[in-house]
Coordinates of C-alpha atoms and ligand atoms in Angstrom, one line a residue:
X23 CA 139.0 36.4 138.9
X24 CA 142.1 38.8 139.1
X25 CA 141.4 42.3 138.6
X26 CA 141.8 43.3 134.8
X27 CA 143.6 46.5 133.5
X28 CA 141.4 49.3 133.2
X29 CA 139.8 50.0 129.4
X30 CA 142.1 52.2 127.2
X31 CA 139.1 54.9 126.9
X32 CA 140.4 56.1 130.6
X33 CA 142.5 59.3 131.6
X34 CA 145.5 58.9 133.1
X35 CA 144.3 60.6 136.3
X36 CA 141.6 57.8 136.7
X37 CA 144.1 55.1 135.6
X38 CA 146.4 56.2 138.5
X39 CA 143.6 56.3 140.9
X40 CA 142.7 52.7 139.9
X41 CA 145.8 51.9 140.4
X42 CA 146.6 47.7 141.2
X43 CA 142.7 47.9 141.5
X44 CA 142.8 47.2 145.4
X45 CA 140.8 49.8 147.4
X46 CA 140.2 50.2 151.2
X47 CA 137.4 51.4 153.4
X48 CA 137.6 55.1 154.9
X49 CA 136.9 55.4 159.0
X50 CA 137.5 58.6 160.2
X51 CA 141.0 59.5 158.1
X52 CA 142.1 56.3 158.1
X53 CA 141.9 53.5 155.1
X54 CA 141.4 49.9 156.7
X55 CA 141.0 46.9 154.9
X56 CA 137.9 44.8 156.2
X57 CA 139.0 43.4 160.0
X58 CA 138.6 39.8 158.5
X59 CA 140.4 40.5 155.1
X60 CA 136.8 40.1 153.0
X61 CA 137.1 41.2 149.8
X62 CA 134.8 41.6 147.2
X63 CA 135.0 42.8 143.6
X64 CA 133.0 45.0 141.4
X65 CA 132.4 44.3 137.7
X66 CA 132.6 46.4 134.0
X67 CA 129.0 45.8 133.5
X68 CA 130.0 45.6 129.9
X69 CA 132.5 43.1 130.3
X70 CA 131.4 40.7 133.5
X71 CA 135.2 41.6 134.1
X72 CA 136.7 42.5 137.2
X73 CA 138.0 46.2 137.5
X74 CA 138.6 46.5 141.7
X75 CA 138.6 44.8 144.3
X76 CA 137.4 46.3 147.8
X77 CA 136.7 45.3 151.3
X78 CA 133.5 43.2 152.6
X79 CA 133.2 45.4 155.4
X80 CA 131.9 43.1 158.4
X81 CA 130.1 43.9 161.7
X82 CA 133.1 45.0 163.1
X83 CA 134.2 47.7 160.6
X84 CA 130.8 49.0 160.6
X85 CA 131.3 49.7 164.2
X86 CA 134.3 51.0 163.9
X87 CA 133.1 53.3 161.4
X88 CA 129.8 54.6 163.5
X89 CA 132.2 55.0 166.2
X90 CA 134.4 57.4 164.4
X91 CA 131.2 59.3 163.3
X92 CA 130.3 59.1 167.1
X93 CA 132.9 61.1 168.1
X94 CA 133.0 63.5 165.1
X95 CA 129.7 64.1 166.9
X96 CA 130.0 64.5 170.1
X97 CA 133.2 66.1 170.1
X98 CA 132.9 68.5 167.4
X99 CA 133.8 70.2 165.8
X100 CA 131.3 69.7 163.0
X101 CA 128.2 70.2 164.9
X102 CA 129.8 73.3 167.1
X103 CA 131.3 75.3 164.8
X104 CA 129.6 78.3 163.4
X105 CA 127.0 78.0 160.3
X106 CA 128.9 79.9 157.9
X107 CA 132.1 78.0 158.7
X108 CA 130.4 74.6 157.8
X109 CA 128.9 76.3 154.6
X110 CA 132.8 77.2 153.7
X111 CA 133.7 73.7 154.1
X112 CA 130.8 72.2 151.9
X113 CA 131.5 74.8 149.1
X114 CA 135.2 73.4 149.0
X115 CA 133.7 70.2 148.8
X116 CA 131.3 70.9 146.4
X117 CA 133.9 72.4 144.1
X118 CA 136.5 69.8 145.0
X119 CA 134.1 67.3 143.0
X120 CA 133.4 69.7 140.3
X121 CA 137.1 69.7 140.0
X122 CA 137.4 66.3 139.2
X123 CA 134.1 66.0 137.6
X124 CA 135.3 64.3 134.5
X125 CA 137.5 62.2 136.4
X126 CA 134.3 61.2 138.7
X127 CA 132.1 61.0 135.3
X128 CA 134.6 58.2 133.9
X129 CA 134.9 56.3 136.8
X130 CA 131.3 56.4 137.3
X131 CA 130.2 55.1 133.4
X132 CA 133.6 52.1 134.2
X133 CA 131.5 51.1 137.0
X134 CA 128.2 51.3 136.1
X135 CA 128.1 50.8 132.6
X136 CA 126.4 54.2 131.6
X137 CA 127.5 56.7 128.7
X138 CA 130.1 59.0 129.8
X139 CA 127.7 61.3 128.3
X140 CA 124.9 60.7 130.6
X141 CA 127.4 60.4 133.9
X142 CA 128.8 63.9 132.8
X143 CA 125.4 65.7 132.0
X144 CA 123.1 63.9 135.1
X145 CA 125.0 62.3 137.6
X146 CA 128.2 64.7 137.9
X147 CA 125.8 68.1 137.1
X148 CA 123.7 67.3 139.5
X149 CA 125.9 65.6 142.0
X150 CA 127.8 69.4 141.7
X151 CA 124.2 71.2 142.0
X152 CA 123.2 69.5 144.4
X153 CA 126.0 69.4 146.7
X154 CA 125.9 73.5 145.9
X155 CA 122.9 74.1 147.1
X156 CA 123.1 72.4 150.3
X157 CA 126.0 74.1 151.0
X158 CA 124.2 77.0 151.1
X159 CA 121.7 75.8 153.8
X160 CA 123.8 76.0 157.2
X161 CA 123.3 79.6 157.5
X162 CA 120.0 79.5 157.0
X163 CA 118.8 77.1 159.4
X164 CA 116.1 79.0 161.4
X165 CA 113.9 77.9 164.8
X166 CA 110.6 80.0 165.9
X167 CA 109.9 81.9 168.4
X168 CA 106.1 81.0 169.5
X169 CA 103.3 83.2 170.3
X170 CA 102.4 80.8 173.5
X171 CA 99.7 81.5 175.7
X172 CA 101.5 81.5 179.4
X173 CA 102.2 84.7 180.9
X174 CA 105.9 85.7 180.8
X175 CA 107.7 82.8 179.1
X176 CA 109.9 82.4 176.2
X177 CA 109.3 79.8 173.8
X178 CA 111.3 78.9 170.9
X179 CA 112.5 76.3 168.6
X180 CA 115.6 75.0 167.8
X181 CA 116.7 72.7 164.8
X182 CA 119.4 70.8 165.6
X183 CA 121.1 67.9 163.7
X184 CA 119.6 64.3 164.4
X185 CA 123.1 62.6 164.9
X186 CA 124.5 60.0 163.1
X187 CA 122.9 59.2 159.8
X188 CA 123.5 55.5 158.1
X189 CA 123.0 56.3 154.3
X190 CA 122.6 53.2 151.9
X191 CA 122.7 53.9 148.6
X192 CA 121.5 51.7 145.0
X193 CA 123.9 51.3 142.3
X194 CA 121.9 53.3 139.6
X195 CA 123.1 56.6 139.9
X196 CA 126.1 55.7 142.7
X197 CA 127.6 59.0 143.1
X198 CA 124.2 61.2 142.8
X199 CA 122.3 59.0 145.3
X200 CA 125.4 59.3 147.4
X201 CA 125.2 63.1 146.9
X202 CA 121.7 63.1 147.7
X203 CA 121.9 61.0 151.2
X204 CA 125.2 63.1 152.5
X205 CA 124.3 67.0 151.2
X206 CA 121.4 68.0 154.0
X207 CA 123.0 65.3 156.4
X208 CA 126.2 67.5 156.8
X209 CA 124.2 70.4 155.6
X210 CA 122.0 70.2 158.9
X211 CA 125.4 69.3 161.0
X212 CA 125.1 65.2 160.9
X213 CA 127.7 62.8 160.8
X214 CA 127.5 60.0 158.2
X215 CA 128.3 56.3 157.3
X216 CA 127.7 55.7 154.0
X217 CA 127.4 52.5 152.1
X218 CA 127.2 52.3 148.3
X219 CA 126.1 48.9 146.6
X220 CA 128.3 46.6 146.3
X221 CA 127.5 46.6 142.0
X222 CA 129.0 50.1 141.9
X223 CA 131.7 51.0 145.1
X224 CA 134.0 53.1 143.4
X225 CA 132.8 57.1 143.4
X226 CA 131.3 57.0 146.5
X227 CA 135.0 55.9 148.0
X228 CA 136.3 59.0 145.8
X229 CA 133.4 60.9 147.2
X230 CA 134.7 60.3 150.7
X231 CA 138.6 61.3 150.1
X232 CA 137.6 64.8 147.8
X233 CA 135.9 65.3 151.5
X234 CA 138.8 64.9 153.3
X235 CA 141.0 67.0 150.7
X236 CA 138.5 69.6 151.1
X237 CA 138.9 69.9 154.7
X238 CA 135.9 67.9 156.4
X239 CA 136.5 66.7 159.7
X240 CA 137.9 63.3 160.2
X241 CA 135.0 60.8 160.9
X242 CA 132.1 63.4 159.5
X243 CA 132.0 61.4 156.7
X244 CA 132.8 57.3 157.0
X245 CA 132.7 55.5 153.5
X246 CA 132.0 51.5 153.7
X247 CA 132.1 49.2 150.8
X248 CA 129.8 45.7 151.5
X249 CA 127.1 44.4 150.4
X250 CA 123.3 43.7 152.3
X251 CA 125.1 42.1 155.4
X252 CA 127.1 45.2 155.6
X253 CA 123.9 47.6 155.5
X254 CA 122.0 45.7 157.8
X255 CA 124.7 45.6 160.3
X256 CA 124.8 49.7 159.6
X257 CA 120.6 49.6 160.4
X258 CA 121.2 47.1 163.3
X259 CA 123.7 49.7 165.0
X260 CA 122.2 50.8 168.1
X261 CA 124.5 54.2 167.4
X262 CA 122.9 55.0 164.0
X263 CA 120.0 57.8 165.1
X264 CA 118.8 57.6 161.5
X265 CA 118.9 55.5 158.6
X266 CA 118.7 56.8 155.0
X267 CA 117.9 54.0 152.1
X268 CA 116.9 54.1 148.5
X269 CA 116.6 50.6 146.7
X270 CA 114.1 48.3 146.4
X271 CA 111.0 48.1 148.0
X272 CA 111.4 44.7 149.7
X273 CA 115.0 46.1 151.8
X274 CA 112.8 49.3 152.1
X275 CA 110.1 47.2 154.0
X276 CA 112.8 45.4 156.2
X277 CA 114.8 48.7 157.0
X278 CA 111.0 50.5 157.8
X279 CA 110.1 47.6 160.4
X280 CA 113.5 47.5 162.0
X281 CA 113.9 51.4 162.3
X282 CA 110.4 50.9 163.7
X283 CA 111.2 49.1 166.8
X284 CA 114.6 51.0 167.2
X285 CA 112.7 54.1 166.9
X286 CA 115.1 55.2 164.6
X287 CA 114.7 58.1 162.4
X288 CA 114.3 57.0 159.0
X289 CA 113.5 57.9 155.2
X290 CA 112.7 55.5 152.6
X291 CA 113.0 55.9 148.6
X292 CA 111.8 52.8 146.8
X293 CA 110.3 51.5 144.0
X294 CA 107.9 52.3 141.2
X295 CA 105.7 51.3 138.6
X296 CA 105.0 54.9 137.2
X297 CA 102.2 56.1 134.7
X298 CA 102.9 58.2 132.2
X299 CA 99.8 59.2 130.2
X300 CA 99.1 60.5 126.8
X301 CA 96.0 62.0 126.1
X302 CA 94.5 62.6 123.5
X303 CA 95.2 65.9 122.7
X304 CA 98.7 65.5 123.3
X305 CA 101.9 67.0 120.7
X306 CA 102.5 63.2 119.7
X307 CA 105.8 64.2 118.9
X308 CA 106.9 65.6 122.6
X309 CA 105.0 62.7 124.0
X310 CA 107.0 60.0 122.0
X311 CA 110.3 61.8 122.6
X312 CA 109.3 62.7 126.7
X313 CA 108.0 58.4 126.7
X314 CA 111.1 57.0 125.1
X315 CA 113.0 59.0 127.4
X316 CA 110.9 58.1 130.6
X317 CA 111.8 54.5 129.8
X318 CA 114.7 54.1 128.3
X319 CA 117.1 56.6 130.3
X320 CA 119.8 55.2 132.1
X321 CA 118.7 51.6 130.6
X322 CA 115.5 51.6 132.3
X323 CA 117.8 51.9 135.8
X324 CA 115.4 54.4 137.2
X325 CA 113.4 54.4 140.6
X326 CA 110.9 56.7 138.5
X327 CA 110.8 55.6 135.4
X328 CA 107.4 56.0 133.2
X329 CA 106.9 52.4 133.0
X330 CA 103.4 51.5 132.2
X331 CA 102.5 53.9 129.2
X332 CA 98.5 54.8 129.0
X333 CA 97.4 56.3 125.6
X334 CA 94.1 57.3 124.3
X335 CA 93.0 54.5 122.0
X336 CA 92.7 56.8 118.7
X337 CA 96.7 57.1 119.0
X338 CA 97.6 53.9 120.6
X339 CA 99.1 52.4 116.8
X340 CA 100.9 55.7 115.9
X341 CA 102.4 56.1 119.5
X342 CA 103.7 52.6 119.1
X343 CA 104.9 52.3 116.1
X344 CA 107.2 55.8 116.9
X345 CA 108.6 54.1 119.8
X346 CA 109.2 51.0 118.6
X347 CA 111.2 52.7 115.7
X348 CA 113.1 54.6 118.2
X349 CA 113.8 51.6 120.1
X350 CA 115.0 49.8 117.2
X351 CA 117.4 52.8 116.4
X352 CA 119.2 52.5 119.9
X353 CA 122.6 51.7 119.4
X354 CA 123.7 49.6 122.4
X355 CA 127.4 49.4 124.2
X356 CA 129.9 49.8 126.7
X357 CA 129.4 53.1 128.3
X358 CA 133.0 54.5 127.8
X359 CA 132.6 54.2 123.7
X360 CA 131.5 57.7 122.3
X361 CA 129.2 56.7 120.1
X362 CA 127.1 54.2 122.9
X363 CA 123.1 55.5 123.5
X364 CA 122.6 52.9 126.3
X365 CA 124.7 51.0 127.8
X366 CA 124.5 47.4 129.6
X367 CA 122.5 46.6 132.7
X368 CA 124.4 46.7 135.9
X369 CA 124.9 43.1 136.5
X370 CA 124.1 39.3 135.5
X371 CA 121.0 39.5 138.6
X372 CA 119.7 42.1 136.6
X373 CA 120.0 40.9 133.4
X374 CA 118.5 37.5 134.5
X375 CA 115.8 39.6 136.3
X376 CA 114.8 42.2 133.1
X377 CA 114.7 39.0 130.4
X378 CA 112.3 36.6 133.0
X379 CA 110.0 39.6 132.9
X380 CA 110.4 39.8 129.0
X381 CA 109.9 35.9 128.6
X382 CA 107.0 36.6 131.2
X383 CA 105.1 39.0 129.6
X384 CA 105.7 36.8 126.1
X385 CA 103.9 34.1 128.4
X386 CA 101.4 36.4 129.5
X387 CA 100.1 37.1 125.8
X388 CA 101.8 40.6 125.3
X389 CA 102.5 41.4 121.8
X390 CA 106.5 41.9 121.9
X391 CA 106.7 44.9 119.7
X392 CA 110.2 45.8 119.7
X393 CA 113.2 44.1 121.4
X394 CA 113.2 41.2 123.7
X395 CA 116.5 40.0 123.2
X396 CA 120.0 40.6 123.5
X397 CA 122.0 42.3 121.0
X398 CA 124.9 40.7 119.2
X399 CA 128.6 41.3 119.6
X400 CA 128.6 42.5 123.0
X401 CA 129.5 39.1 124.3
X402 CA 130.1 38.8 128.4
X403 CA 128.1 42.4 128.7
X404 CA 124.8 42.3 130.5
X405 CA 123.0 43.7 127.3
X406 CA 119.4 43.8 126.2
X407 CA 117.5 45.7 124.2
X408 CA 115.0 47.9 124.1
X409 CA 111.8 46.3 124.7
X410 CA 108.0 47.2 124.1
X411 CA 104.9 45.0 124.6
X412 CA 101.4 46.0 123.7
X413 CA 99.2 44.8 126.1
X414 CA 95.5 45.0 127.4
X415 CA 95.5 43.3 130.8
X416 CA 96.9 45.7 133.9
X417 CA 97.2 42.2 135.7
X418 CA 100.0 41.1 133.8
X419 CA 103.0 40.8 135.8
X420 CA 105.0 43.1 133.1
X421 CA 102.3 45.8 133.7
X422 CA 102.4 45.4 137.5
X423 CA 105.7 45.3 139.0
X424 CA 108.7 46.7 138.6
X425 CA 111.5 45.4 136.3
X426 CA 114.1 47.9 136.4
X427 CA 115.1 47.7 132.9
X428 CA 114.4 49.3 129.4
X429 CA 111.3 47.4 129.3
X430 CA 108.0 49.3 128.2
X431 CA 104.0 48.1 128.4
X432 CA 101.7 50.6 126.2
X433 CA 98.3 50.1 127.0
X434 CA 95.0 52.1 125.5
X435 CA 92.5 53.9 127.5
X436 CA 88.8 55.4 126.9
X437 CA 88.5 58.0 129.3
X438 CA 90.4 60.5 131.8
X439 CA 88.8 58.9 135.0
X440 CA 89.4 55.6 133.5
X441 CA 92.8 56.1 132.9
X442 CA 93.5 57.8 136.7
X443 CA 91.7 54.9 138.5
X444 CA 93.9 52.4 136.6
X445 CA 97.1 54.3 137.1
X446 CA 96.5 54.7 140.6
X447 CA 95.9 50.8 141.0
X448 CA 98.9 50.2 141.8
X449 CA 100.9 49.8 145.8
X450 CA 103.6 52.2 144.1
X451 CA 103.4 55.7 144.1
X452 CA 106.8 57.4 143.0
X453 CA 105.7 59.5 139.4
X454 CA 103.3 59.9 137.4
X455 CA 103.2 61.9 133.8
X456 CA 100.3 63.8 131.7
X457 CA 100.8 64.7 127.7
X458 CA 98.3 67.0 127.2
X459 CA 97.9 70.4 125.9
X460 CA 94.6 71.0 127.9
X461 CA 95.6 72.7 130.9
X462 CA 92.6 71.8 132.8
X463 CA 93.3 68.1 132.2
X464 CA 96.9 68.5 133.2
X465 CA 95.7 70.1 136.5
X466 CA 92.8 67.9 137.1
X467 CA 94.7 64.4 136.8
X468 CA 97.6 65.8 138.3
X469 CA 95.5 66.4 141.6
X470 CA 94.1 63.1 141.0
X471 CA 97.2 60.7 140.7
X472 CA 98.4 59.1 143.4
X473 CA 102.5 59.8 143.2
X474 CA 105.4 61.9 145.0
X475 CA 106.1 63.6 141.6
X476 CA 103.9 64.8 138.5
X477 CA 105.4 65.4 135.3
X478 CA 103.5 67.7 132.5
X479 CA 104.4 67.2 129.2
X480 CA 108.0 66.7 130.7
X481 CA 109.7 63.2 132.4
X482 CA 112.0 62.8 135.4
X483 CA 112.7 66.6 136.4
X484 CA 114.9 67.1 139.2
X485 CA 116.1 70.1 141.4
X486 CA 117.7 70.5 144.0
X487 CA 115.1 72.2 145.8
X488 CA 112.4 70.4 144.7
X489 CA 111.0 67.7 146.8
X490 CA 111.1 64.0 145.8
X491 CA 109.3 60.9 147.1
X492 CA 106.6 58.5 147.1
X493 CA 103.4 58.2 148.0
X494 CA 101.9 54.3 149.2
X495 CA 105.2 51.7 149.2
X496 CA 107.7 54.2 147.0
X497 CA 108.5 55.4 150.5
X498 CA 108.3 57.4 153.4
X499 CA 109.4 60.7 153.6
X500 CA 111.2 63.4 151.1
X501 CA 114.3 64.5 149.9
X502 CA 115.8 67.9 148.3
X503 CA 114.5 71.1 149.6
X504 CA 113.5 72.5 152.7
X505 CA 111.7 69.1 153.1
X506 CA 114.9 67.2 152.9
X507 CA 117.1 68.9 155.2
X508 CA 114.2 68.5 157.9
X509 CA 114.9 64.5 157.6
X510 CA 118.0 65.7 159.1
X511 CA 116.5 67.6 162.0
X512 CA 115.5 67.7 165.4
X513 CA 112.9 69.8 167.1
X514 CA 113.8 71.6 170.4
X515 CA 111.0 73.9 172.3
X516 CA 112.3 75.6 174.7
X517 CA 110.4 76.9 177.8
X518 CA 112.0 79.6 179.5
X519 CA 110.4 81.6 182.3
X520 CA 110.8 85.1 182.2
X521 CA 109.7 85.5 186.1
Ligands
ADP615 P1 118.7 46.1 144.2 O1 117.8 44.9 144.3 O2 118.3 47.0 143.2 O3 120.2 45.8 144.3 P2 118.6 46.6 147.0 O4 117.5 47.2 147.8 O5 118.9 45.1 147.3 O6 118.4 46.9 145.5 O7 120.0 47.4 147.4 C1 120.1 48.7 147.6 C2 121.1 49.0 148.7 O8 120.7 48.3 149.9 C3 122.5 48.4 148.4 O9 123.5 49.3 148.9 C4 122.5 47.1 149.1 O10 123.8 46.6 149.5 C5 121.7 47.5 150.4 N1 121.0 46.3 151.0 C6 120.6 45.2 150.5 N2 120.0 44.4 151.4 C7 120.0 45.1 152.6 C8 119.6 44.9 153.9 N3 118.9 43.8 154.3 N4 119.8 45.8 154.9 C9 120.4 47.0 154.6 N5 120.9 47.3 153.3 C10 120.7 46.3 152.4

C-alpha cells in the first residue's frame, strides 16, 4: 500500500515532519533503517490508509540500540553528572514538548484516531505534567543514614539508577505511556530503549529527537519501531536490567515469567475489567455523566476503564435509559474533524475483537440497549458505536473480560456487600469507582475493593504524583510518585567502620 498524503486538517509543521512518510529508528544519535531493510507501516485508523512507513527493527537493531544505552551508562555522562544538571536537561525536555505540543497533539489524533481535542487536553497536558514533575526529582533523590546496632560503623543507603530500562509501550495513549515509562527512568539516572506499538509509532520517534534537541546525551534515550518480535528481543536482551510493559495481560504474563528467570527488574501495567458502582444514594446525574465518561473516553481504549457498571436495582431503568441516550447522541469520526466526540478504534484486530464481544454478548442473552453496530458513512474506518447491554449474569463473557472498546454491561445489585463481593470476582484489579453521597459507604467499599485505584464520585483521575497500578493480574508494581521513581532504583547499604 504506498504511503498516502497526509489529511488536509494538518499544519504545515507536522506535514513537513511527515514528510515522503519514511521514518528511521533512533540508536544513540544516529537514524538507521532496520539492519535487514524491514519495514512496516502504520495506519489512519479512520481510514485503514497508510500514513508512514517505519523500520521492523530486528534482533540486531535491538542490540545495537541496548548497546548504545550500555555505554550512555557506563560511560556517563548521564549517570555521573550532578542532580541538578540532569534536572536542567529534563526541564528543556519537558518544555521542548510543550513547545511543540500542538504539533505532538495532531500527530498523535493522525495516528491513533482520537479527537485532537482529547490528544491536546489528556495526552499532551499530561505528557507535559508529567514529564515536569519528574524533572524535578534528581535533586531530591535521598538515601538513609541507619541507626544500626554495631559499635562504631556507618551505615547508609544509597539510591542509585537500576541501568538500562526496556520500556514497551500500548498504542492507546502512545506518547503519554511513553512519557510515563521514560520520566522516572531518566529521572533516577537510567538509560532507555523504548518501543511504542507498532499501531501507533509516530510520537514516540518525535519523542526521542525533541530529547536530543533538548540536549540528552546520545544513547540515553534509544527509540525502536517493531512490533511483538521486536519487544521480545528487547526482554530477551541479557543487557536490559529492567523491563517496563503496559498492554495486555497475556504479553504481561509472558514478560513476568521471562523477567523471572532473568531476574530482571520488572513492572507490569495490564488489564482490567473495572467496577464502577452506583449506589443508591448517588447524584444520578454526576453518576451518568462520571459512567458515560468511564466508558466511553478515548473509545473505550482504556486500561482502566469502568467497564462493568453495578447499580442499585431502584435506578437500574433510569440510569440506563440516560446512558443509552447519551450513547445514542455520540457523534462518531475521524479524530482530526472538529466536530468528532469519538473517534475510530485503533485497528481492524480491534475492531474485529470489540464487535465478536458485541455479537457475543447478543449470544449470551444480553439485552443490546444502545449500539452494536457500525455507524454509516465512515467507510474503511474501524468505527463502532457506542454499545450498552443490560445484563444479569456476571458469567457472561461481556461481563468478564476485557474488550477494550466503548462497550458497556449495566448490571443491578441488592446490597453494598453484594455488590463488593461481585466486583471483586474478578482476576483483574486495576479501578474501581463509588457514586455515593454517603461518605461512610464511599470509605467502607473503597477499603473493601480489590483495585490499584478508587474513584469517588469521580472516573480515571490521574497525577503525576499519584500512584497507579493493579492489584491481582492488572500488574505488578506502580508508577507516578515516589513509588514510581523507586521502579527505577537500586538499594546500596553501606557498612563502613569507623575503627
Ligand atoms: P494489544 O493486544 O492491546 O496490542 P499487546 O500487549 O499485544 O497489546 O501490546 C502492547 C505492547 O507490547 C506493544 O508495543 C507490542 O508490540 C508489545 N508486544 C506484543 N507482544 C510482545 C511480546 N511477546 N514481547 C514483548 N513485547 C510485546
Amino acid at each position: 500500500m504506498p504511503v498516502a498524503a497526509p489529511p488536509e486538517a494538518l499544519s504545515d509543521a507536522v506535514r513537513a515532519w511527515l514528510g515522503d512518510g519514511r521514518h528511521n529508528l533512533l540508536i544513540g544519535e544516529e537514524r538507521p533503517a532496520a539492519a535487514d531493510g524491514r519495514t512496516f507501516e502504520t495506519l489512519d485508523p479512520a481510514t485503514g490508509k497508510a500514513i508512514a512507513e517505519v523500520p521492523q527493527a530486528g534482533a540486531a537493531d535491538v542490540d545495537a540500540a541496548v548497546r548504545a544505552a550500555r555505554a550512555a551508562f557506563d560511560e556517563g555522562p548521564w549517570r555521573t553528572m550532578t542532580p541538578s544538571a540532569r534536572a536542567r536537561v529534563l526541564q528543556r525536555f519537558a518544555a521542548a514538548v510543550a513547545d511543540r505540543a500542538d504539533e505532538l497533539a495532531e500527530l498523535e489524533s493522525l495516528d491513533n484516531g482520537k479527537p485532537l481535542k482529547l490528544a491536546r487536553k489528556v495526552d499532551l497536558a499530561e505528557t507535559i505534567d508529567y514529564l515536569e514533575y519528574f524533572a524535578g526529582w534528581p535533586t531530591k533523590i535521598e538515601g538513609d543514614v541507619l541507626p544500626v546496632s554495631t559499635p562504631e560503623m556507618l551505615c547508609y543507603t544509597r539510591r542509585e539508577p537500576v541501568g538500562v530500562c526496556g520500556q514497551i509501550v500500548p498504542w492507546n495513549f502512545p506518547l503519554l505511556m511513553a512519557a510515563w515509562k521514560v520520566a522516572p527512568a531518566l529521572a533516577a539516572g537510567c538509560t532507555v530503549v523504548l518501543k511504542p506499538a507498532e499501531q501507533t509509532p509516530l510520537s514516540a520517534l518525535r519523542l526521542g529527537e525533541l530529547a536530543l534537541e533538548a540536549g540528552l546525551p546520545p544513547g540515553v534515550l534509544n527509540v525502536m519501531t517493531g512490533d511483538g518480535e521486536t519487544g521480545a528481543a528487547l526482554v530477551d536482551h541479557p543487557s536490559v536490567d529492567k523491563i517496563a510493559f503496559t498492554g495486555s495481560t497475556a504479553v504481561g504474563r509472558e514478560i513476568g515469567a521471562k523477567a523471572g528467570r532473568a531476574l530482571k527488574r520488572v513492572t507490569l501495567e495490564l488489564g482490567g475489567k473495572s467496577p464502577n458502582i452506583v449506589l443508591p444514594d448517588a447524584d444520578l446525574d454526576a453518576a451518568v455523566k462520571g459512567s458515560f465518561q468511564a466508558i466511553y473516553f478515548n473509545t473505550g481504549q482504556a486500561c482502566n476503564a469502568g467497564s462493568r457498571l453495578f447499580v442499585a436495582r431502584e435506578h437500574f431503568d433510569e440510569v440506563v435509559g440516560a446512558l443509552a441516550e447519551r450513547a445514542r447522541k455520540t457523534r462518531l469520526g475521524p479524530g482530526l474533524d472538529a466536530g468528532t466526540q469519538m473517534g475510530p478504534l485503533i485497528s481492524q484486530e480491534q475492531l474485529e475483537r470489540v464487535t465478536g464481544y458485541i455479537e457475543s454478548g447478543r449470544a449470551g442473552g444480553a439485552e443490546l440497549v444502545a449500539g452494536g453496530g457500525r455507524p454509516e458513512g465512515v467507510d474503511g474506518g474501524y468505527f463502532v458505536e457506542p454499545t450498552l447491554f443490560t445484563a444479569t449474569d456476571d458469567r457472561l463473557d461481556i461481563a468478564r473480560e476485557e474488550i477494550f472498546g466503548p462497550v458497556l454491561v449495566a448490571l443491578p445489585y441488592e446490597t453494598l456487600e453484594e455488590v463488593a463481593a461481585r466486583a471483586n470476582d474478578t482476576e483483574y484489579g486495576l479501578a474501581a469507582g463509588v457514586w455515593t453521597r454517603s461518605l461512610s459507604s464511599a470509605h467502607r467499599l473503597a477499603a473493601m475493593l480489590q483495585a490499584g485505584s478508587v474513584y469517588v464520585n469521580a472516573w480515571g483521575m490521574s497525577d503525576p504524583a499519584a500512584p497507579f497500578g493493579g492489584y491481582k493480574a492488572s500488574g505488578v508494581g506502580r508508577e507516578h510518585g515516589h513509588a514510581g521513581l523507586g521502579q527505577y532504583l537500586e538499594t546500596k547499604t553501606v557498612w563502613a567502620s569507623l575503627r
